[in-house]
mmCIF file of C-alpha atoms in Angstrom:
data_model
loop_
_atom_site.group_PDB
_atom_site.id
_atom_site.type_symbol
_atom_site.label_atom_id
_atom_site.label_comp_id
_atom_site.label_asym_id
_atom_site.label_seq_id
_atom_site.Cartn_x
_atom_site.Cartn_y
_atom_site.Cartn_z
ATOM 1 C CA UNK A 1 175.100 3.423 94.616
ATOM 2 C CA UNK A 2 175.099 1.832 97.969
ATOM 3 C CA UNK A 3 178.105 -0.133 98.794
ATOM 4 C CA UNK A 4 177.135 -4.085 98.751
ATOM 5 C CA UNK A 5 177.102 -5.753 102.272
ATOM 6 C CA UNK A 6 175.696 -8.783 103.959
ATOM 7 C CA UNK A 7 173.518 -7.065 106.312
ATOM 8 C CA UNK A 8 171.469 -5.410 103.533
ATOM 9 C CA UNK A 9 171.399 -8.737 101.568
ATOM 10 C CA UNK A 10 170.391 -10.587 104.650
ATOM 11 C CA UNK A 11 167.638 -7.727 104.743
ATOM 12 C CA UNK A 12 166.555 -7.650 101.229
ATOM 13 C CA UNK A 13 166.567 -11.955 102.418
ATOM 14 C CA UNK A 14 163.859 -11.355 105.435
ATOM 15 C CA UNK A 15 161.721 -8.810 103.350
ATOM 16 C CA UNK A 16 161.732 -11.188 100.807
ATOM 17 C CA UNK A 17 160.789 -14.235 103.435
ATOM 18 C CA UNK A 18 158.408 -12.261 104.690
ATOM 19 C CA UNK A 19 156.331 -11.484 101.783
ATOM 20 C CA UNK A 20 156.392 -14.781 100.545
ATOM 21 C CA UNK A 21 154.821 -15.683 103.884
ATOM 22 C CA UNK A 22 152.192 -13.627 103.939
ATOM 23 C CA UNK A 23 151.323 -12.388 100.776
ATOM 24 C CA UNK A 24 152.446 -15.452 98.929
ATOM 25 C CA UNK A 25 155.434 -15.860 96.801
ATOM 26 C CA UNK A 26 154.041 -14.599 93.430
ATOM 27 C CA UNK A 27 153.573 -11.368 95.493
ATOM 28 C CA UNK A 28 157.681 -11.116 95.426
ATOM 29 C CA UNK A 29 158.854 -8.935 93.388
ATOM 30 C CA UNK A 30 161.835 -6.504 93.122
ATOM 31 C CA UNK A 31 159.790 -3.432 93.426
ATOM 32 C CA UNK A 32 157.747 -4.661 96.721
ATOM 33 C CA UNK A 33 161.263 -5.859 98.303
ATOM 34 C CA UNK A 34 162.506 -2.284 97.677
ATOM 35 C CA UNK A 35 159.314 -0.729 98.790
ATOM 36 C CA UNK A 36 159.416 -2.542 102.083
ATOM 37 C CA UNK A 37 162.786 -2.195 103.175
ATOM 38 C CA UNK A 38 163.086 1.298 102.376
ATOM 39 C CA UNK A 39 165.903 1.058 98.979
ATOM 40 C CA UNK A 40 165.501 2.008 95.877
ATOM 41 C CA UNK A 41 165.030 -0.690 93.298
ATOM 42 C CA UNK A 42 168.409 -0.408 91.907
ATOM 43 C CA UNK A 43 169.510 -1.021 95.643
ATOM 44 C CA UNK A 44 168.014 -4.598 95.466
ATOM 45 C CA UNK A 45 169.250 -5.125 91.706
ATOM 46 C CA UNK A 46 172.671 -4.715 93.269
ATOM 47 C CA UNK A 47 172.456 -8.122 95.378
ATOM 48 C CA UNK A 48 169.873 -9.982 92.863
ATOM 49 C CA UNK A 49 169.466 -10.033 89.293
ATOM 50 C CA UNK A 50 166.068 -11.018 89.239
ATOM 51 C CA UNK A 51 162.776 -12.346 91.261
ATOM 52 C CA UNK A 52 164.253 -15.981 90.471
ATOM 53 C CA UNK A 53 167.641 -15.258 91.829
ATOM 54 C CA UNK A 54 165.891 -13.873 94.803
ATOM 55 C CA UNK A 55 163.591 -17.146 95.296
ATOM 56 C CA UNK A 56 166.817 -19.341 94.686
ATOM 57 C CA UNK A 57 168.708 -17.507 97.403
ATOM 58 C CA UNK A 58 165.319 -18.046 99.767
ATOM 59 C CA UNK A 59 165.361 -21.455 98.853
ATOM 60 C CA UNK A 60 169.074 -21.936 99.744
ATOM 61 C CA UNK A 61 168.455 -20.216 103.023
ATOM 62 C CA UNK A 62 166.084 -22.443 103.899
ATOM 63 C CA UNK A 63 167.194 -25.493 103.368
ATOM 64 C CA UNK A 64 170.562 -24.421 105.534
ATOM 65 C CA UNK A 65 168.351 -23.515 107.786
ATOM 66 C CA UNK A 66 166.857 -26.835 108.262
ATOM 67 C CA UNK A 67 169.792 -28.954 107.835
ATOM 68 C CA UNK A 68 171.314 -26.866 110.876
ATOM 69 C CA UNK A 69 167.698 -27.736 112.539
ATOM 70 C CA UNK A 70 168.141 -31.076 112.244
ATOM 71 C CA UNK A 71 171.068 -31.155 115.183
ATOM 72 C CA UNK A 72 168.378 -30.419 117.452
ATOM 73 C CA UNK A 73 165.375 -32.268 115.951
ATOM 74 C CA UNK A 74 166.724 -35.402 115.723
ATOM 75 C CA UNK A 75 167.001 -36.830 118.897
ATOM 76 C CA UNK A 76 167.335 -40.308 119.195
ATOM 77 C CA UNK A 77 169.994 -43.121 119.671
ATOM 78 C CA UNK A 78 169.389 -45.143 116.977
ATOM 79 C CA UNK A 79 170.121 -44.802 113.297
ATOM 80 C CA UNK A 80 166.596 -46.121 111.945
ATOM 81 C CA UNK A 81 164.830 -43.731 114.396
ATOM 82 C CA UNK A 82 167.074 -41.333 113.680
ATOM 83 C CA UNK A 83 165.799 -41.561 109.555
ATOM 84 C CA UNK A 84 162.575 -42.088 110.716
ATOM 85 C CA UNK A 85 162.914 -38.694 112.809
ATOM 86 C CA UNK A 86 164.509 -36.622 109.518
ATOM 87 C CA UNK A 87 161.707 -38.105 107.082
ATOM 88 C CA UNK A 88 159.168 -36.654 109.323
ATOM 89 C CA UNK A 89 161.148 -33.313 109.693
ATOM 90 C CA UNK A 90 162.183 -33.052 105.774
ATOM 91 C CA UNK A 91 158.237 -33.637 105.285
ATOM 92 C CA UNK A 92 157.261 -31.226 107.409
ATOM 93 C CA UNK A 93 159.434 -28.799 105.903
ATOM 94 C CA UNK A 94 158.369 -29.376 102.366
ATOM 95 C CA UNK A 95 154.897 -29.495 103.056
ATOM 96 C CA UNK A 96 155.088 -25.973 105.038
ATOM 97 C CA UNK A 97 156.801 -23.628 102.724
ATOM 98 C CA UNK A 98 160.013 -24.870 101.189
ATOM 99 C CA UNK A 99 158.108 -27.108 98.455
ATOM 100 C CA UNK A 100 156.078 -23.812 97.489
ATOM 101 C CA UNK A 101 159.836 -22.230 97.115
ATOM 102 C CA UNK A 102 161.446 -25.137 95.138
ATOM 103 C CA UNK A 103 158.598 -25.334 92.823
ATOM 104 C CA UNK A 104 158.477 -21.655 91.741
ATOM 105 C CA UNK A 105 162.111 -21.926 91.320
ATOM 106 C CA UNK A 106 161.485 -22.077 87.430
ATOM 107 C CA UNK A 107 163.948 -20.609 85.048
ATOM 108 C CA UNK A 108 167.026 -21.476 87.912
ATOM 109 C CA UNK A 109 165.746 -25.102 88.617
ATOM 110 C CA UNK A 110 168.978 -26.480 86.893
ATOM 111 C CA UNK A 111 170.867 -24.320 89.451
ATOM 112 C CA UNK A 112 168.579 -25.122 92.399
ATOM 113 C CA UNK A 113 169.170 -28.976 91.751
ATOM 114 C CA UNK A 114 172.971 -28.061 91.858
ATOM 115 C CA UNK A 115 172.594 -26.163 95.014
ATOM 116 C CA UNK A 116 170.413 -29.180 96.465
ATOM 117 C CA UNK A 117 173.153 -31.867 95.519
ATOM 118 C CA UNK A 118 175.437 -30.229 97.567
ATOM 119 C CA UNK A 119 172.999 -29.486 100.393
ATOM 120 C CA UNK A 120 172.705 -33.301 100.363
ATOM 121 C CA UNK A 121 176.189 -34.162 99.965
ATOM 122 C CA UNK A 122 176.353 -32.051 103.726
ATOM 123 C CA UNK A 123 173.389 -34.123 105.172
ATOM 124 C CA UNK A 124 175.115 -37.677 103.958
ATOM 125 C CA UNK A 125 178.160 -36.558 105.630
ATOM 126 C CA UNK A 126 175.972 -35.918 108.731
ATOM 127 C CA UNK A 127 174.274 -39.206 108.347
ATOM 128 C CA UNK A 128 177.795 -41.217 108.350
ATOM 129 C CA UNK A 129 178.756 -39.352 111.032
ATOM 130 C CA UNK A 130 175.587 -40.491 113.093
ATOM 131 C CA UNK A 131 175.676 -44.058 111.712
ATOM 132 C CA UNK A 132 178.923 -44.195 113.326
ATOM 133 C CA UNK A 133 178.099 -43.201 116.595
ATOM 134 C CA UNK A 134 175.093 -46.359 116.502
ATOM 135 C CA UNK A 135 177.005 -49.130 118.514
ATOM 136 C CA UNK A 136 174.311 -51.600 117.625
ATOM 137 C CA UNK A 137 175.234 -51.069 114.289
ATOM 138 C CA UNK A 138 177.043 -54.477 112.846
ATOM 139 C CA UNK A 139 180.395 -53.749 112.155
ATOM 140 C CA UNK A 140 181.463 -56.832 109.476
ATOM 141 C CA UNK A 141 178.695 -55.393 107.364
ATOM 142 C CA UNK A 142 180.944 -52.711 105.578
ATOM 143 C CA UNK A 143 183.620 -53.549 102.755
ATOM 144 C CA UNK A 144 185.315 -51.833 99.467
ATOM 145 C CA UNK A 145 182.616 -52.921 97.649
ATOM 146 C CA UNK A 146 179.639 -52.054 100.625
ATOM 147 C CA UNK A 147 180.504 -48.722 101.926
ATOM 148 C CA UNK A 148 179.144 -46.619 104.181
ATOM 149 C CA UNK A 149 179.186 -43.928 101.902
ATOM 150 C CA UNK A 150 177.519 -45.925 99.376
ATOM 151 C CA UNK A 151 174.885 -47.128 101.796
ATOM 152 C CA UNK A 152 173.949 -43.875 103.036
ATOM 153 C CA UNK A 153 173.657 -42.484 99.460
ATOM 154 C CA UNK A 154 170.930 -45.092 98.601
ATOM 155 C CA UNK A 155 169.159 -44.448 102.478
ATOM 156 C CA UNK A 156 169.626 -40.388 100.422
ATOM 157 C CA UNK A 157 167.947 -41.438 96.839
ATOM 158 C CA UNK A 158 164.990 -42.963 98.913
ATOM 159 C CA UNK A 159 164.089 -40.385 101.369
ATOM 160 C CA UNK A 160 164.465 -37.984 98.390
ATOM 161 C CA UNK A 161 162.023 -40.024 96.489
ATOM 162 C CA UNK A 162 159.794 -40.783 99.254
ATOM 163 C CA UNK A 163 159.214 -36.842 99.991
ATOM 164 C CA UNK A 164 159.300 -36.323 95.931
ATOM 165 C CA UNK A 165 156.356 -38.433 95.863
ATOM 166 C CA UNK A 166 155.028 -37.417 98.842
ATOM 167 C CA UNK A 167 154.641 -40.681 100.987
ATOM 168 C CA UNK A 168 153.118 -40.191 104.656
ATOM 169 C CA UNK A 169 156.275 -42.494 105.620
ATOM 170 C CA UNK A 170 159.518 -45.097 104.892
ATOM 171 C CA UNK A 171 158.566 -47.357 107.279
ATOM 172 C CA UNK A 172 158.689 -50.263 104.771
ATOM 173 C CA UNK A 173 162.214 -48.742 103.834
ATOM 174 C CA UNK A 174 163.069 -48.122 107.345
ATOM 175 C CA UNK A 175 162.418 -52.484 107.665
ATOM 176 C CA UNK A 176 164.758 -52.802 105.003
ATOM 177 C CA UNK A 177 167.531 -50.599 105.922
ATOM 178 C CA UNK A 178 167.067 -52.397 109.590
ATOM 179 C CA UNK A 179 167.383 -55.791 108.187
ATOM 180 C CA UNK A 180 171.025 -54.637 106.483
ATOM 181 C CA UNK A 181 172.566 -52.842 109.296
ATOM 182 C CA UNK A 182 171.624 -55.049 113.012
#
């Protein structure tokens, strides 16, 4: 038995990325992921239980990815363009390959959600963070009943249902959350 490592995971991770890709993600399997990156199938059993464990560890990957993305895609000064900006790049993402992933998540969707609450626990923190550094921002707006925290977890529940139900944009939303915060 091959001793477990992260380099081989992160392997069995990019053979597994890479089918999906471009053989589609029904083509993943344990047996193909062996195949093409030269390990026995027991190898791969080693670091995943399963074809769904694999997917959920894809998914996971990906969505890091993106939320370490978004340092560099969103660009501008102010919060509202700034939401605008990670609507468009969420979006994006979902439409290119991560809602393909997240959908054939199936018997580990209860565990994906979990994994995706904490992914966007990370990105609220990030959007405090950049609501704070807004100086047009009003500052008598927040109290112990009006958070921050609070307000960017409702700015969180729309996007998410925005891209859940696949709108083109939040403008109307984006009015909304102007007409709280200048």
């Amino acid at each position: 038995m091959r001793k477990r490592d992260d380099t081989l995971r992160d392997t069995l991770l990019s053979v597994s990325r890479m089918i999906a890709d471009t053989e589609g993600i029904d083509a993943v399997n344990i047996r193909s992921i062996a195949k093409k990156a030269g390990v026995a199938t027991g190898t791969v059993y080693n670091y995943f239980s399963n074809k769904d464990a694999i997917l959920l560890a894809l998914t996971e990957e990906y969505w890091k990815q993106a939320l370490y993305e978004t340092r560099t895609v969103i660009t501008a000064d102010l919060f509202c363009v700034q939401l605008q900006e990670l609507y468009a790049f969420l979006k994006e993402k979902i439409d290119q390959s991560a809602g393909k992933l997240m959908n054939s998540l199936g018997n580990v969707e209860t565990t994906g959600q979990e994994r995706m609450v904490s992914m966007q626990s990370t990105l609220e923190m990030v959007l405090i963070d950049r609501m704070e550094k807004d100086v047009t921002i009003r500052k008598d707006i927040w109290s112990e009943t009006f958070t921050k925290e609070q307000f960017v977890r409702f700015i969180m529940m729309n996007i998410m249902i925005g891209l859940k139900t696949q709108a083109p944009d939040i403008e109307f939303f984006i009015k909304v959350v102007e007409r709280i915060i200048y």
